[in-house]
Tab-separated table of C-alpha atoms in Angstrom:
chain	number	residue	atom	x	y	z
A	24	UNK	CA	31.613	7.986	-2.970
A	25	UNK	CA	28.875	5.006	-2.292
A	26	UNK	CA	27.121	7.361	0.043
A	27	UNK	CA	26.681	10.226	-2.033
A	28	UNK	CA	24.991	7.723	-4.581
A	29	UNK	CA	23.172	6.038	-1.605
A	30	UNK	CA	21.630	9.643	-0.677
A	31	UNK	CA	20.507	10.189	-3.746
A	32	UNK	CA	18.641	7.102	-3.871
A	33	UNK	CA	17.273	7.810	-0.683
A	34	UNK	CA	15.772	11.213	-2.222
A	35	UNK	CA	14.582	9.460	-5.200
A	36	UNK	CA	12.394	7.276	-3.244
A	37	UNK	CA	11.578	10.095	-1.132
A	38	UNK	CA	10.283	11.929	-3.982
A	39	UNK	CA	8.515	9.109	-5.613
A	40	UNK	CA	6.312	8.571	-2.499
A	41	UNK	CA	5.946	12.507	-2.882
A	42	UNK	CA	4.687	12.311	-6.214
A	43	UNK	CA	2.306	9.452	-6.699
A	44	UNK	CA	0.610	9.975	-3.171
A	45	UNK	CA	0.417	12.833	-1.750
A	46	UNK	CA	-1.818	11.509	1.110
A	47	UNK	CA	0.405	8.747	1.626
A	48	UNK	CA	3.707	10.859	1.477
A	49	UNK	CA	1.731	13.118	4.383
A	50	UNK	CA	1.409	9.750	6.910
A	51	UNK	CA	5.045	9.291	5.871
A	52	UNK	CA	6.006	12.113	7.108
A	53	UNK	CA	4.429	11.863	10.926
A	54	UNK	CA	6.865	8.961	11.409
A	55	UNK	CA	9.665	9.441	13.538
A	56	UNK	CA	12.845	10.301	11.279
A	57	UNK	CA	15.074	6.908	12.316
A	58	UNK	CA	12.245	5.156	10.238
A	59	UNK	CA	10.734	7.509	7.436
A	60	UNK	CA	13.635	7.220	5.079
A	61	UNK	CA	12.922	3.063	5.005
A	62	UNK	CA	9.625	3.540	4.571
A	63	UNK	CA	9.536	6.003	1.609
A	64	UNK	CA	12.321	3.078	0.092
A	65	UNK	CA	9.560	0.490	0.610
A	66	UNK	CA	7.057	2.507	-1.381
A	67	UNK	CA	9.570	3.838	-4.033
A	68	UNK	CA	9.848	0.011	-4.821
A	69	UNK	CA	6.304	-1.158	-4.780
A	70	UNK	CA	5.342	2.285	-6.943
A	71	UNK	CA	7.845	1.229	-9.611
A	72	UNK	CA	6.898	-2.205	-10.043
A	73	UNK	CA	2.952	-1.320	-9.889
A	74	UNK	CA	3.562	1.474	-12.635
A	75	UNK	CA	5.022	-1.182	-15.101
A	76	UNK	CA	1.892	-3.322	-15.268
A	77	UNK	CA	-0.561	-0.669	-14.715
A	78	UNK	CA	0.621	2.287	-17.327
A	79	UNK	CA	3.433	1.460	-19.909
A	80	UNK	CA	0.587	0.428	-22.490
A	81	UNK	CA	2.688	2.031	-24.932
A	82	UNK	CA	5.458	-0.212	-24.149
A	83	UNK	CA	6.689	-4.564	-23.818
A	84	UNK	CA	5.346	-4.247	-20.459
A	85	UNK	CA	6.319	-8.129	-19.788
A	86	UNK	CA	9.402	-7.307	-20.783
A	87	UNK	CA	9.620	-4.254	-18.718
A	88	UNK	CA	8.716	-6.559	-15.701
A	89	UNK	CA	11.174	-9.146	-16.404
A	90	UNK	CA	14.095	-7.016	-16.686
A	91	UNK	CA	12.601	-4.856	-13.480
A	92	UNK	CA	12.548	-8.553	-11.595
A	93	UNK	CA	16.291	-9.599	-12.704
A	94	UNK	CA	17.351	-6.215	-11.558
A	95	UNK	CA	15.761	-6.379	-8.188
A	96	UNK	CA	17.243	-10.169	-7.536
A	97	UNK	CA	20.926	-8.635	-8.469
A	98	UNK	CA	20.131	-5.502	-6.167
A	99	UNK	CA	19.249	-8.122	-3.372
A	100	UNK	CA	22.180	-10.342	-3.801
A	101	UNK	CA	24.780	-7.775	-4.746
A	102	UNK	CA	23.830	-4.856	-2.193
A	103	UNK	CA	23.342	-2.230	-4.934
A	104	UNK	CA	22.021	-1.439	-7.846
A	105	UNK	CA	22.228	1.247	-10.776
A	106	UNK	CA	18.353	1.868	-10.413
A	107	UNK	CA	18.510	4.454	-7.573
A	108	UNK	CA	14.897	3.122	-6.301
A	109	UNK	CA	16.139	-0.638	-6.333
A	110	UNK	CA	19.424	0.471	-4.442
A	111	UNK	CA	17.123	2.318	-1.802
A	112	UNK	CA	14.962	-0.645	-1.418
A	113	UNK	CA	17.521	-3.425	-1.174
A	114	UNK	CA	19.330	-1.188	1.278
A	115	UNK	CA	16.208	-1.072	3.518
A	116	UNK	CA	15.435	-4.951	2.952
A	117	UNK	CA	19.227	-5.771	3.993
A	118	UNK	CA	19.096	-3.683	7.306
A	119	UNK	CA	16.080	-5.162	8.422
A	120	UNK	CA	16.962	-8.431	6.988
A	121	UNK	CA	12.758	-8.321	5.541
A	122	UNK	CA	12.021	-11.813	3.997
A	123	UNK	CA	12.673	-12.317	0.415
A	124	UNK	CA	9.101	-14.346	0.727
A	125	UNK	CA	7.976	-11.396	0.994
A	126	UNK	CA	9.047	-9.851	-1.644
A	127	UNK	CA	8.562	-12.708	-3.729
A	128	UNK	CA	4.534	-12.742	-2.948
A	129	UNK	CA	4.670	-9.198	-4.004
A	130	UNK	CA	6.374	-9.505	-7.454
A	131	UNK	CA	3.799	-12.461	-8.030
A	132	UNK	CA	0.811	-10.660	-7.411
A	133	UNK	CA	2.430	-7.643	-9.926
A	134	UNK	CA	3.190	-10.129	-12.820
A	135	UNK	CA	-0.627	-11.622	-12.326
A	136	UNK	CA	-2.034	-7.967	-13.242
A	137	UNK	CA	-0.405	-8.533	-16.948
A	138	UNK	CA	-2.318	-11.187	-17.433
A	139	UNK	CA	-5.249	-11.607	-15.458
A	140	UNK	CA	-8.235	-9.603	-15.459
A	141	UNK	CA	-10.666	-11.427	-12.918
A	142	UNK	CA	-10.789	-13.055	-9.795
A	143	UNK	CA	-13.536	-15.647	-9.593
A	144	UNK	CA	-12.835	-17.346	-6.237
A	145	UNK	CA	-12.317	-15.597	-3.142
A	146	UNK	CA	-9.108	-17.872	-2.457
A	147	UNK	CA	-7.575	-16.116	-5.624
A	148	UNK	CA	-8.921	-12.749	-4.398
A	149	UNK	CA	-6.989	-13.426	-1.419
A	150	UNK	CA	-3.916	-14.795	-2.581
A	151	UNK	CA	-3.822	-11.879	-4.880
A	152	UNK	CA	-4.559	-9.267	-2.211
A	153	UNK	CA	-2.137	-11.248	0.209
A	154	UNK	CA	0.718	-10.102	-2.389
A	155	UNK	CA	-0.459	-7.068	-3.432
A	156	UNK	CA	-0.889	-5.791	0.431
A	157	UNK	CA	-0.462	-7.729	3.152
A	158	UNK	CA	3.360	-8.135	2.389
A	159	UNK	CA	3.487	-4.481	2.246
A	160	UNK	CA	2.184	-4.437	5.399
A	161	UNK	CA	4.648	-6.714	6.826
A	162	UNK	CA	7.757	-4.906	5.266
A	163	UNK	CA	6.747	-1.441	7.059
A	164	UNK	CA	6.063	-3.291	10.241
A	165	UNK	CA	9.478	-5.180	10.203
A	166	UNK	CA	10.886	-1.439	9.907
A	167	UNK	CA	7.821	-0.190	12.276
A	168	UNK	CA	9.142	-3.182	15.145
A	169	UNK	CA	13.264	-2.587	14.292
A	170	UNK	CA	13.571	-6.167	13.619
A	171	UNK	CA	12.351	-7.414	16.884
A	172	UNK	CA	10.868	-10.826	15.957
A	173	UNK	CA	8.562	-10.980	19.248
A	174	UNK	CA	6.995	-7.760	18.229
A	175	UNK	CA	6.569	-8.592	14.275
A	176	UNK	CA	4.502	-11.796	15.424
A	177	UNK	CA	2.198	-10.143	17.475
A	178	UNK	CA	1.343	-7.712	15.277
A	179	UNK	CA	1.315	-9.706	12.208
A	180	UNK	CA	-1.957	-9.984	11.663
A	181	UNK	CA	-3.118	-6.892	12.092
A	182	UNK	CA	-1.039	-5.814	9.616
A	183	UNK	CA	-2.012	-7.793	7.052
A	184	UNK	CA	-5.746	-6.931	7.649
A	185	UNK	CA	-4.860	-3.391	7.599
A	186	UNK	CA	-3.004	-3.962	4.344
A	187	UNK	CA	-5.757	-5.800	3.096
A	188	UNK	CA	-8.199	-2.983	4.173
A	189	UNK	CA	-6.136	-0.423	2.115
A	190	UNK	CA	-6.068	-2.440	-0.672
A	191	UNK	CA	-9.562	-3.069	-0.982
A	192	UNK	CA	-10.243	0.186	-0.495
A	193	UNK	CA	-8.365	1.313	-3.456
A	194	UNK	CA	-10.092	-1.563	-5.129
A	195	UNK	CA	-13.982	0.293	-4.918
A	196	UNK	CA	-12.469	3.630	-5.503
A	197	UNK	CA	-10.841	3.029	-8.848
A	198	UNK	CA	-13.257	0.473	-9.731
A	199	UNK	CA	-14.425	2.955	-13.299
A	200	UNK	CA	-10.636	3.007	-14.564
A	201	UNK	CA	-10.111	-0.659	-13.292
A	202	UNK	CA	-12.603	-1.891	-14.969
A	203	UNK	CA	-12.818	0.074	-17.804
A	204	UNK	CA	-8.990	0.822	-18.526
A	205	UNK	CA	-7.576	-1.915	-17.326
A	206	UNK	CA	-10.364	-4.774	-17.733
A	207	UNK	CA	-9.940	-5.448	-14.118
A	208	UNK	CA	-12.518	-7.028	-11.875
A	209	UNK	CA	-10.960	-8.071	-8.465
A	210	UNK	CA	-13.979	-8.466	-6.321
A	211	UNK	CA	-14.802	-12.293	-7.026
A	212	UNK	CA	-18.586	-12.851	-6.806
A	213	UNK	CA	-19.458	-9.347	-8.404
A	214	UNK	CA	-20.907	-8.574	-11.397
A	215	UNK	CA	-19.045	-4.851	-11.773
A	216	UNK	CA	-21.537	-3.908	-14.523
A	217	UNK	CA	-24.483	-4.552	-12.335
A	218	UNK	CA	-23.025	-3.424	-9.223
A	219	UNK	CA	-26.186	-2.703	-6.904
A	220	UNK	CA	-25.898	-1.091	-3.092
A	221	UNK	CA	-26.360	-4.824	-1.499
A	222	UNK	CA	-23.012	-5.731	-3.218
A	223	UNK	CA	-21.361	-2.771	-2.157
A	224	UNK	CA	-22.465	-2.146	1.264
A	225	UNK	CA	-21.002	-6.301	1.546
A	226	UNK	CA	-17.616	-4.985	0.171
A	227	UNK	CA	-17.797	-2.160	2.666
A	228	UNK	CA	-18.467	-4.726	5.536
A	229	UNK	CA	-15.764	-7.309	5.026
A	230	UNK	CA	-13.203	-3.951	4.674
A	231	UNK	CA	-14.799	-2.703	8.142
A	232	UNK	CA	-13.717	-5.627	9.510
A	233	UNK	CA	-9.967	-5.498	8.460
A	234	UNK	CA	-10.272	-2.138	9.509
A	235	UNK	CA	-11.153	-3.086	13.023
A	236	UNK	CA	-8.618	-6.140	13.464
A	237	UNK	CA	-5.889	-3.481	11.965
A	238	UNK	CA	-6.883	-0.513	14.671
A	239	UNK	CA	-6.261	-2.973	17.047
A	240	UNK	CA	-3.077	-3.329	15.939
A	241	UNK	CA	-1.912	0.158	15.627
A	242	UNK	CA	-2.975	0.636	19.227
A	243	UNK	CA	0.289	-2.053	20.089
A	244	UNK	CA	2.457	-0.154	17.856
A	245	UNK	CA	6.133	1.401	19.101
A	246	UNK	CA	5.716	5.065	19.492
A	247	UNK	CA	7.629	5.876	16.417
A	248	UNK	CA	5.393	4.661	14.268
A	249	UNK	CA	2.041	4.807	16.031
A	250	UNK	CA	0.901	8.330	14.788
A	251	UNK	CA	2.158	8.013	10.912
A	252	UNK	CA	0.322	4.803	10.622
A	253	UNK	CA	-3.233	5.981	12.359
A	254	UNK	CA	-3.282	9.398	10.261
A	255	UNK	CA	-3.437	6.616	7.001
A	256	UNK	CA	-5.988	4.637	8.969
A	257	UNK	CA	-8.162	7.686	9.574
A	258	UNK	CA	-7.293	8.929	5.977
A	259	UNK	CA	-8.138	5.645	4.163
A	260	UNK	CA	-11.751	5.167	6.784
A	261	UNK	CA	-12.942	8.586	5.803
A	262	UNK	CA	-12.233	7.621	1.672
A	263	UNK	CA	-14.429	4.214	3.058
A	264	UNK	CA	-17.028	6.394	4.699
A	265	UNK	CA	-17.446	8.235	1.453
A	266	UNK	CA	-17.680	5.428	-0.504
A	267	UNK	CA	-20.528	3.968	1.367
A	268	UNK	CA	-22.328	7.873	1.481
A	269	UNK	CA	-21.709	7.412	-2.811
A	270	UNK	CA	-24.394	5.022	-4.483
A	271	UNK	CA	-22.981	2.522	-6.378
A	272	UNK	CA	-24.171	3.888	-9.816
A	273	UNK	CA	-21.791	6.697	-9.010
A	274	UNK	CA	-19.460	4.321	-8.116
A	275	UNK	CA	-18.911	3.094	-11.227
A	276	UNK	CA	-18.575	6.379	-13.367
A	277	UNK	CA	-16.536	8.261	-11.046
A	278	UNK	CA	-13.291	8.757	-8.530
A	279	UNK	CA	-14.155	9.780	-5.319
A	280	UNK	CA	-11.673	11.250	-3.257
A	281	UNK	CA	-10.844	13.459	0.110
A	282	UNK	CA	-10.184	17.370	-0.467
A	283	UNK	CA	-7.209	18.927	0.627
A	284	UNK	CA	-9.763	20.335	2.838
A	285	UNK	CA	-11.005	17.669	4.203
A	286	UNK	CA	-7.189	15.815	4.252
A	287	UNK	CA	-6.175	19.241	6.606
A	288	UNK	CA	-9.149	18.548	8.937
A	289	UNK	CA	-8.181	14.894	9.454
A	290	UNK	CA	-4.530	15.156	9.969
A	291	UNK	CA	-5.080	18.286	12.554
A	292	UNK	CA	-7.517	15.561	13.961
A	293	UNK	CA	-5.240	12.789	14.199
A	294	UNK	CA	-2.792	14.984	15.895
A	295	UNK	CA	-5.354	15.835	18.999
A	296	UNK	CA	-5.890	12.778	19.084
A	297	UNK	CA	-2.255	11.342	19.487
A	298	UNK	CA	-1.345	14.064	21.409
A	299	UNK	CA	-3.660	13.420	23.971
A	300	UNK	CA	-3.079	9.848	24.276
A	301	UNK	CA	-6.480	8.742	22.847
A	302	UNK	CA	-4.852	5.738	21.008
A	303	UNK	CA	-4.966	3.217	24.234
């Protein structure tokens, strides 16, 4: 039976988000239930296709892409696919009806990272980050919104700067295996081998801002997905918060993360919070 195959998609997905991010998986899971499942198909794509060009070194990862890219166009058009994460995710995208711009912004901006190594402009930076993020953004808040067009406008901005703020974020925490592992440098204007506190602490501002245009946003959110969405805020602004406590020699030569500790204290934090309607 199609659904039995369809469920097993859906855990796949499920347990893809699980096992790449724990952190993120956590957020997932203070969603309400009618949207979780869509959103853990979301991620279950954009893990897959970020995995090709980031670790198969061993393997044709062009070719790897390619094939990943014909697949995804058949699981759009045909409503199903043999790759349980790509039948998950075209599920979700036909529901919802998301924009096959969107998708197509994403898969452009995942294809530049086999090639391209560094961003000199900050209109490539953008573009790049645009695909990378912001249209992941938008996918969770067409699911977030149910569809409703008035809604998704409103909030459309504010999701993309969150995105964006995510994104960069990511960006200054893996900039050692980035740079080093990957020959990466996505901050345009930034010399990563000379990276000095004035050009971090300018990072840190421009992601402060996103930061605030995207809490604005989450404030206008529908109740189902209000609290999942500020536990990855506060998650992803404590990582920030560290980042600008870490000098940027330290930067460079090291990961910094949140404890499990720390990740307990936030989400029990987040909670109070949402439970006593602080998010006006």
């Amino acid at each position: 039976m199609k659904s039995i195959f369809d469920t097993i998609s859906f855990d796949c997905s499920k347990n893809v988000t699980k096992t790449y991010s724990t952190s993120f998986s956590s957020a997932v899971k203070m969603l309400a239930p009618s949207i979780r499942q869509d959103i853990y198909n979301i991620y279950g794509f954009v893990r897959f296709a970020d995995e090709i060009v980031d670790s198969f070194h061993d393997y044709d990862k062009e070719m790897l892409f390619d094939l990943f890219e014909k697949d995804l166009a058949l699981a759009l058009t045909n409503k199903i696919s043999l790759n349980p994460v790509l039948n998950a995710f075209q599920f979700t995208v036909n529901k919802y009806h998301i924009k096959t711009e969107l998708i197509a912004a994403f898969m452009k901006s995942m294809r530049l990272d086999l090639t391209k190594k560094t961003y000199h402009t900050k209109e490539e930076f953008e573009e790049y980050v645009y695909g990378s993020a912001d249209v992941v953004g938008l996918m969770c808040l067409i699911v977030f919104v149910k569809g409703d067009k008035t809604k998704y406008e409103a909030l459309k901005e504010s999701a993309m700067r969150l995105g964006s703020a995510f994104q960069k974020v990511n960006f200054l925490r893996d900039l050692k295996a980035d740079h080093e592992d990957l020959s990466r440098s996505y901050f345009p204007d930034t010399d990563l081998n000379a990276l000095d506190e004035a050009s971090k602490l300018k990072i840190i501002a421009e992601i402060e801002a996103d930061f605030k245009s995207g809490y604005e946003g989450i404030q206008n959110l529908p109740m189902e997905a209000k609290f999942g969405v500020y536990t990855a805020y506060v998650y992803y602004k404590k990582l920030l918060s560290k980042l600008k406590k870490t000098p940027s020699e330290a930067i460079k030569t090291t990961r910094i993360r949140v404890s499990d500790y720390q990740k307990i204290s936030l989400f029990a934090r987040c909670y109070l919070t949402y439970r006593l309607n602080f998010l006006q």
